[in-house]
PDB file of C-alpha atoms in Angstrom:
ATOM      1  CA  GLN A  11      54.438  -4.485  -6.934  1.00  0.00           C
ATOM      2  CA  ARG A  12      58.004  -5.637  -6.334  1.00  0.00           C
ATOM      3  CA  LYS A  13      56.844  -7.917  -3.531  1.00  0.00           C
ATOM      4  CA  ALA A  14      54.081  -9.281  -5.768  1.00  0.00           C
ATOM      5  CA  ASP A  15      56.588  -9.880  -8.552  1.00  0.00           C
ATOM      6  CA  ARG A  16      58.813 -11.985  -6.284  1.00  0.00           C
ATOM      7  CA  LYS A  17      56.011 -14.398  -5.395  1.00  0.00           C
ATOM      8  CA  LYS A  18      55.620 -17.685  -7.186  1.00  0.00           C
ATOM      9  CA  LYS A  19      53.097 -17.278  -9.977  1.00  0.00           C
ATOM     10  CA  ARG A  20      49.565 -18.605  -9.347  1.00  0.00           C
ATOM     11  CA  SER A  21      50.240 -19.270  -5.662  1.00  0.00           C
ATOM     12  CA  LYS A  22      48.014 -18.012  -2.825  1.00  0.00           C
ATOM     13  CA  ASN A  23      50.635 -15.496  -1.724  1.00  0.00           C
ATOM     14  CA  TYR A  24      50.863 -14.202  -5.304  1.00  0.00           C
ATOM     15  CA  HIS A  25      47.088 -13.642  -5.420  1.00  0.00           C
ATOM     16  CA  LYS A  26      47.149 -11.924  -2.008  1.00  0.00           C
ATOM     17  CA  ALA A  27      49.923  -9.579  -3.165  1.00  0.00           C
ATOM     18  CA  GLN A  28      48.086  -8.840  -6.422  1.00  0.00           C
ATOM     19  CA  THR A  29      44.940  -7.993  -4.423  1.00  0.00           C
ATOM     20  CA  LYS A  30      46.935  -5.551  -2.263  1.00  0.00           C
ATOM     21  CA  VAL A  31      48.331  -3.863  -5.367  1.00  0.00           C
ATOM     22  CA  ALA A  32      44.876  -3.620  -6.937  1.00  0.00           C
ATOM     23  CA  ARG A  33      43.413  -2.084  -3.761  1.00  0.00           C
ATOM     24  CA  LEU A  34      46.201   0.487  -3.643  1.00  0.00           C
ATOM     25  CA  HIS A  35      45.697   1.454  -7.305  1.00  0.00           C
ATOM     26  CA  HIS A  36      41.937   1.671  -6.729  1.00  0.00           C
ATOM     27  CA  LYS A  37      42.468   3.980  -3.749  1.00  0.00           C
ATOM     28  CA  ILE A  38      44.793   6.250  -5.769  1.00  0.00           C
ATOM     29  CA  ALA A  39      42.326   6.397  -8.672  1.00  0.00           C
ATOM     30  CA  ASN A  40      39.437   7.234  -6.333  1.00  0.00           C
ATOM     31  CA  SER A  41      41.375  10.015  -4.597  1.00  0.00           C
ATOM     32  CA  ARG A  42      42.389  11.537  -7.966  1.00  0.00           C
ATOM     33  CA  HIS A  43      38.788  11.292  -9.211  1.00  0.00           C
ATOM     34  CA  ASN A  44      37.541  12.950  -6.012  1.00  0.00           C
ATOM     35  CA  PHE A  45      40.094  15.769  -6.368  1.00  0.00           C
ATOM     36  CA  HIS A  46      39.052  16.353  -9.984  1.00  0.00           C
ATOM     37  CA  PHE A  47      35.381  16.624  -9.044  1.00  0.00           C
ATOM     38  CA  GLN A  48      36.077  18.955  -6.116  1.00  0.00           C
ATOM     39  CA  THR A  49      38.235  21.240  -8.262  1.00  0.00           C
ATOM     40  CA  ALA A  50      35.699  21.249 -11.112  1.00  0.00           C
ATOM     41  CA  ASN A  51      32.849  22.127  -8.740  1.00  0.00           C
ATOM     42  CA  GLN A  52      34.902  24.920  -7.187  1.00  0.00           C
ATOM     43  CA  LEU A  53      35.715  26.377 -10.626  1.00  0.00           C
ATOM     44  CA  CYS A  54      32.093  26.166 -11.760  1.00  0.00           C
ATOM     45  CA  GLN A  55      30.897  27.959  -8.625  1.00  0.00           C
ATOM     46  CA  GLN A  56      33.314  30.830  -9.255  1.00  0.00           C
ATOM     47  CA  ALA A  57      32.599  31.485 -12.947  1.00  0.00           C
ATOM     48  CA  GLN A  58      29.806  31.423 -15.493  1.00  0.00           C
ATOM     49  CA  MET A  59      32.095  30.825 -18.470  1.00  0.00           C
ATOM     50  CA  ILE A  60      35.225  28.695 -18.516  1.00  0.00           C
ATOM     51  CA  PHE A  61      37.566  28.502 -21.494  1.00  0.00           C
ATOM     52  CA  LEU A  62      40.225  25.788 -21.845  1.00  0.00           C
ATOM     53  CA  GLU A  63      43.051  25.265 -24.281  1.00  0.00           C
ATOM     54  CA  ASP A  64      42.503  22.314 -26.622  1.00  0.00           C
ATOM     55  CA  ILE A  65      45.840  20.711 -25.813  1.00  0.00           C
ATOM     56  CA  ASP A  66      46.465  17.180 -27.089  1.00  0.00           C
ATOM     57  CA  PHE A  67      47.759  15.477 -23.947  1.00  0.00           C
ATOM     58  CA  ARG A  68      48.893  12.422 -25.889  1.00  0.00           C
ATOM     59  CA  LYS A  69      51.643  14.513 -27.502  1.00  0.00           C
ATOM     60  CA  THR A  70      52.756  16.067 -24.222  1.00  0.00           C
ATOM     61  CA  ALA A  71      52.789  12.607 -22.603  1.00  0.00           C
ATOM     62  CA  LYS A  72      55.559  11.574 -25.001  1.00  0.00           C
ATOM     63  CA  ALA A  73      57.838  14.321 -23.722  1.00  0.00           C
ATOM     64  CA  MET A  74      60.353  14.234 -20.870  1.00  0.00           C
ATOM     65  CA  LEU A  75      57.775  14.386 -18.060  1.00  0.00           C
ATOM     66  CA  GLY A  76      55.296  12.110 -19.812  1.00  0.00           C
ATOM     67  CA  ARG A  77      54.687   9.754 -16.912  1.00  0.00           C
ATOM     68  CA  HIS A  78      53.846  12.663 -14.625  1.00  0.00           C
ATOM     69  CA  MET A  79      51.557  14.188 -17.261  1.00  0.00           C
ATOM     70  CA  LEU A  80      49.617  10.955 -17.517  1.00  0.00           C
ATOM     71  CA  ASP A  81      49.586  10.550 -13.746  1.00  0.00           C
ATOM     72  CA  GLY A  82      47.840  13.915 -13.318  1.00  0.00           C
ATOM     73  CA  GLY A  83      44.915  12.866 -15.503  1.00  0.00           C
ATOM     74  CA  PHE A  84      44.482  16.208 -17.260  1.00  0.00           C
ATOM     75  CA  GLY A  85      42.335  14.773 -20.051  1.00  0.00           C
ATOM     76  CA  ALA A  86      40.000  13.170 -17.526  1.00  0.00           C
ATOM     77  CA  PHE A  87      39.840  16.473 -15.632  1.00  0.00           C
ATOM     78  CA  ARG A  88      38.824  18.303 -18.814  1.00  0.00           C
ATOM     79  CA  ASP A  89      35.981  15.819 -19.391  1.00  0.00           C
ATOM     80  CA  ILE A  90      34.867  16.054 -15.752  1.00  0.00           C
ATOM     81  CA  LEU A  91      34.939  19.869 -15.922  1.00  0.00           C
ATOM     82  CA  LYS A  92      32.728  19.832 -19.022  1.00  0.00           C
ATOM     83  CA  TRP A  93      30.264  17.502 -17.331  1.00  0.00           C
ATOM     84  CA  VAL A  94      30.165  19.496 -14.069  1.00  0.00           C
ATOM     85  CA  GLY A  95      29.754  22.696 -16.092  1.00  0.00           C
ATOM     86  CA  TRP A  96      26.832  21.147 -17.967  1.00  0.00           C
ATOM     87  CA  LYS A  97      25.185  20.115 -14.683  1.00  0.00           C
ATOM     88  CA  ASN A  98      25.653  23.588 -13.145  1.00  0.00           C
ATOM     89  CA  ASP A  99      24.702  25.544 -16.303  1.00  0.00           C
ATOM     90  CA  VAL A 100      28.216  26.925 -16.707  1.00  0.00           C
ATOM     91  CA  TYR A 101      29.464  27.455 -20.257  1.00  0.00           C
ATOM     92  CA  VAL A 102      32.680  25.435 -20.776  1.00  0.00           C
ATOM     93  CA  ALA A 103      34.442  25.635 -24.143  1.00  0.00           C
ATOM     94  CA  GLU A 104      37.803  24.815 -25.653  1.00  0.00           C
ATOM     95  CA  VAL A 105      39.809  27.369 -27.620  1.00  0.00           C
ATOM     96  CA  ASP A 106      42.832  27.105 -29.877  1.00  0.00           C
ATOM     97  CA  HIS A 107      46.051  26.699 -27.902  1.00  0.00           C
ATOM     98  CA  LYS A 108      48.484  27.952 -30.520  1.00  0.00           C
ATOM     99  CA  PHE A 109      50.721  30.922 -29.674  1.00  0.00           C
ATOM    100  CA  THR A 110      48.888  31.882 -26.463  1.00  0.00           C
ATOM    101  CA  SER A 111      52.119  32.911 -24.756  1.00  0.00           C
ATOM    102  CA  GLN A 112      53.545  34.622 -27.857  1.00  0.00           C
ATOM    103  CA  ILE A 113      50.752  37.095 -28.664  1.00  0.00           C
ATOM    104  CA  CYS A 114      50.289  40.391 -26.860  1.00  0.00           C
ATOM    105  CA  PRO A 115      46.791  40.577 -25.329  1.00  0.00           C
ATOM    106  CA  ASN A 116      46.750  44.362 -25.672  1.00  0.00           C
ATOM    107  CA  CYS A 117      47.694  44.919 -29.326  1.00  0.00           C
ATOM    108  CA  GLN A 118      47.563  41.340 -30.753  1.00  0.00           C
ATOM    109  CA  THR A 119      51.132  41.462 -32.131  1.00  0.00           C
ATOM    110  CA  HIS A 120      53.224  38.313 -32.276  1.00  0.00           C
ATOM    111  CA  THR A 121      56.157  38.864 -29.889  1.00  0.00           C
ATOM    112  CA  GLY A 122      58.061  35.688 -30.752  1.00  0.00           C
ATOM    113  CA  LYS A 123      58.993  32.502 -28.972  1.00  0.00           C
ATOM    114  CA  LYS A 124      60.259  32.777 -25.392  1.00  0.00           C
ATOM    115  CA  ASP A 125      62.211  30.403 -23.198  1.00  0.00           C
ATOM    116  CA  LEU A 126      60.450  29.004 -20.155  1.00  0.00           C
ATOM    117  CA  SER A 127      62.854  30.972 -17.972  1.00  0.00           C
ATOM    118  CA  VAL A 128      61.300  34.229 -19.243  1.00  0.00           C
ATOM    119  CA  ARG A 129      58.344  34.714 -16.871  1.00  0.00           C
ATOM    120  CA  VAL A 130      57.328  38.261 -17.901  1.00  0.00           C
ATOM    121  CA  HIS A 131      55.542  39.127 -21.130  1.00  0.00           C
ATOM    122  CA  SER A 132      56.614  42.499 -22.475  1.00  0.00           C
ATOM    123  CA  CYS A 133      55.459  43.875 -25.817  1.00  0.00           C
ATOM    124  CA  SER A 134      57.869  46.070 -27.767  1.00  0.00           C
ATOM    125  CA  GLU A 135      55.026  47.548 -29.846  1.00  0.00           C
ATOM    126  CA  CYS A 136      52.648  48.854 -27.175  1.00  0.00           C
ATOM    127  CA  GLY A 137      54.749  48.504 -24.002  1.00  0.00           C
ATOM    128  CA  PHE A 138      52.270  46.166 -22.285  1.00  0.00           C
ATOM    129  CA  GLU A 139      53.807  44.164 -19.420  1.00  0.00           C
ATOM    130  CA  ALA A 140      52.297  41.335 -17.409  1.00  0.00           C
ATOM    131  CA  THR A 141      53.309  37.953 -16.101  1.00  0.00           C
ATOM    132  CA  ARG A 142      53.500  35.381 -18.845  1.00  0.00           C
ATOM    133  CA  ASP A 143      50.705  33.245 -17.397  1.00  0.00           C
ATOM    134  CA  LYS A 144      48.356  36.203 -17.003  1.00  0.00           C
ATOM    135  CA  ALA A 145      48.983  37.348 -20.580  1.00  0.00           C
ATOM    136  CA  ALA A 146      48.286  33.818 -21.882  1.00  0.00           C
ATOM    137  CA  ALA A 147      45.096  33.669 -19.796  1.00  0.00           C
ATOM    138  CA  MET A 148      43.969  36.990 -21.276  1.00  0.00           C
ATOM    139  CA  ILE A 149      44.530  35.630 -24.806  1.00  0.00           C
ATOM    140  CA  ILE A 150      42.539  32.464 -23.964  1.00  0.00           C
ATOM    141  CA  ASP A 151      39.746  34.634 -22.563  1.00  0.00           C
ATOM    142  CA  GLN A 152      39.675  36.803 -25.696  1.00  0.00           C
ATOM    143  CA  ARG A 153      39.602  33.756 -27.976  1.00  0.00           C
ATOM    144  CA  GLY A 154      36.808  32.204 -25.945  1.00  0.00           C
ATOM    145  CA  LEU A 155      34.685  35.327 -26.071  1.00  0.00           C
ATOM    146  CA  ASN A 156      35.322  35.637 -29.814  1.00  0.00           C
ATOM    147  CA  SER A 157      34.230  32.036 -30.307  1.00  0.00           C
ATOM    148  CA  ILE A 158      30.792  32.891 -28.949  1.00  0.00           C
ATOM    149  CA  GLU A 159      29.345  34.432 -32.047  1.00  0.00           C
ATOM    150  CA  VAL A 160      26.900  36.981 -30.757  1.00  0.00           C
ATOM    151  CA  ARG A 161      25.886  39.423 -33.435  1.00  0.00           C
ATOM    152  CA  ARG A 162      24.956  42.730 -31.854  1.00  0.00           C
ATOM    153  CA  ASP A 163      23.646  44.960 -34.561  1.00  0.00           C
ATOM    154  CA  SER A 164      20.854  47.459 -34.281  1.00  0.00           C
ATOM    155  CA  SER A 165      18.107  45.037 -35.360  1.00  0.00           C
ATOM    156  CA  GLU A 166      18.737  42.568 -32.544  1.00  0.00           C
ATOM    157  CA  ARG A 167      17.708  42.949 -28.956  1.00  0.00           C
ATOM    158  CA  LYS A 168      20.103  42.206 -26.143  1.00  0.00           C
ATOM    159  CA  LEU A 169      19.872  38.565 -25.022  1.00  0.00           C
ATOM    160  CA  SER A 170      19.261  37.524 -21.473  1.00  0.00           C
ATOM    161  CA  ALA A 171      22.173  35.931 -19.653  1.00  0.00           C
ATOM    162  CA  GLU A 172      20.215  32.677 -19.330  1.00  0.00           C
ATOM    163  CA  CYS A 173      19.931  32.293 -23.081  1.00  0.00           C
ATOM    164  CA  LEU A 174      23.569  33.120 -23.691  1.00  0.00           C
ATOM    165  CA  LEU A 175      25.055  30.881 -21.016  1.00  0.00           C
ATOM    166  CA  SER A 176      22.936  27.864 -21.815  1.00  0.00           C
ATOM    167  CA  GLY A 177      24.783  27.307 -25.051  1.00  0.00           C
ATOM    168  CA  VAL A 178      22.278  28.802 -27.490  1.00  0.00           C
ATOM    169  CA  PHE A 179      24.153  29.818 -30.625  1.00  0.00           C
ATOM    170  CA  ASP A 180      21.182  30.260 -32.939  1.00  0.00           C
ATOM    171  CA  LEU A 181      19.870  33.632 -31.838  1.00  0.00           C
ATOM    172  CA  ASP A 182      16.597  33.330 -33.747  1.00  0.00           C
ATOM    173  CA  LYS A 183      15.395  30.587 -31.359  1.00  0.00           C
ATOM    174  CA  CYS A 184      15.709  32.794 -28.305  1.00  0.00           C
ATOM    175  CA  ASN A 185      13.253  35.637 -28.080  1.00  0.00           C
ATOM    176  CA  ALA A 186      14.392  38.375 -25.708  1.00  0.00           C
ATOM    177  CA  GLU A 187      10.812  39.319 -24.825  1.00  0.00           C
ATOM    178  CA  ASN A 188       9.876  35.764 -23.893  1.00  0.00           C
ATOM    179  CA  LEU A 189      12.309  34.607 -21.210  1.00  0.00           C
ATOM    180  CA  ASP A 190      10.836  31.108 -21.279  1.00  0.00           C
ATOM    181  CA  CYS A 191      12.922  30.217 -24.288  1.00  0.00           C
ATOM    182  CA  GLU A 192      13.409  26.572 -25.153  1.00  0.00           C
ATOM    183  CA  VAL A 193      16.985  25.846 -24.246  1.00  0.00           C
ATOM    184  CA  LYS A 194      18.547  22.416 -24.361  1.00  0.00           C
ATOM    185  CA  LYS A 195      21.662  21.620 -22.409  1.00  0.00           C
ATOM    186  CA  PRO A 196      24.711  21.165 -24.657  1.00  0.00           C
ATOM    187  CA  THR A 197      25.690  17.614 -25.466  1.00  0.00           C
ATOM    188  CA  LEU A 198      29.126  16.411 -24.503  1.00  0.00           C
TER     189      LEU A 198
END
């Protein structure tokens, strides 16, 4: 881009340099897009339910490492993961991101704000200890499972896994005896 900027505007050399820059940006975008799809397919092959935090990346992009946040394309990855999950019949949902690293996954007590240098979550109430990332992942998993509102009282039969994972939230539409239930793929 520096070489292109030094060229005389609207000259042939300027257009050649601009074409080189455009090709390079196109190659970078394609490689990032390819990486996102490969990672999303790998995640969808490993799990039947995936829960994500609903982080607003526009706010984090205004922070100190904003350029690097935008360069990673996390918002685009989230959209690609939802689409790949829809194609592979994997349930992908977003959960609330607030206080995931401050709540104990064992007893649900609020342990307070921690510095980033503190890498171990330890609860003073129940004595639970785990790495900070694992504890936050457990909280995200619990919130995701709680967001799937499956009422299991004595009058209902247990649902098949196909009906549950296809995004059916209205349990009256899915009859447990008839496995050929009408299930539509969730809209993105």
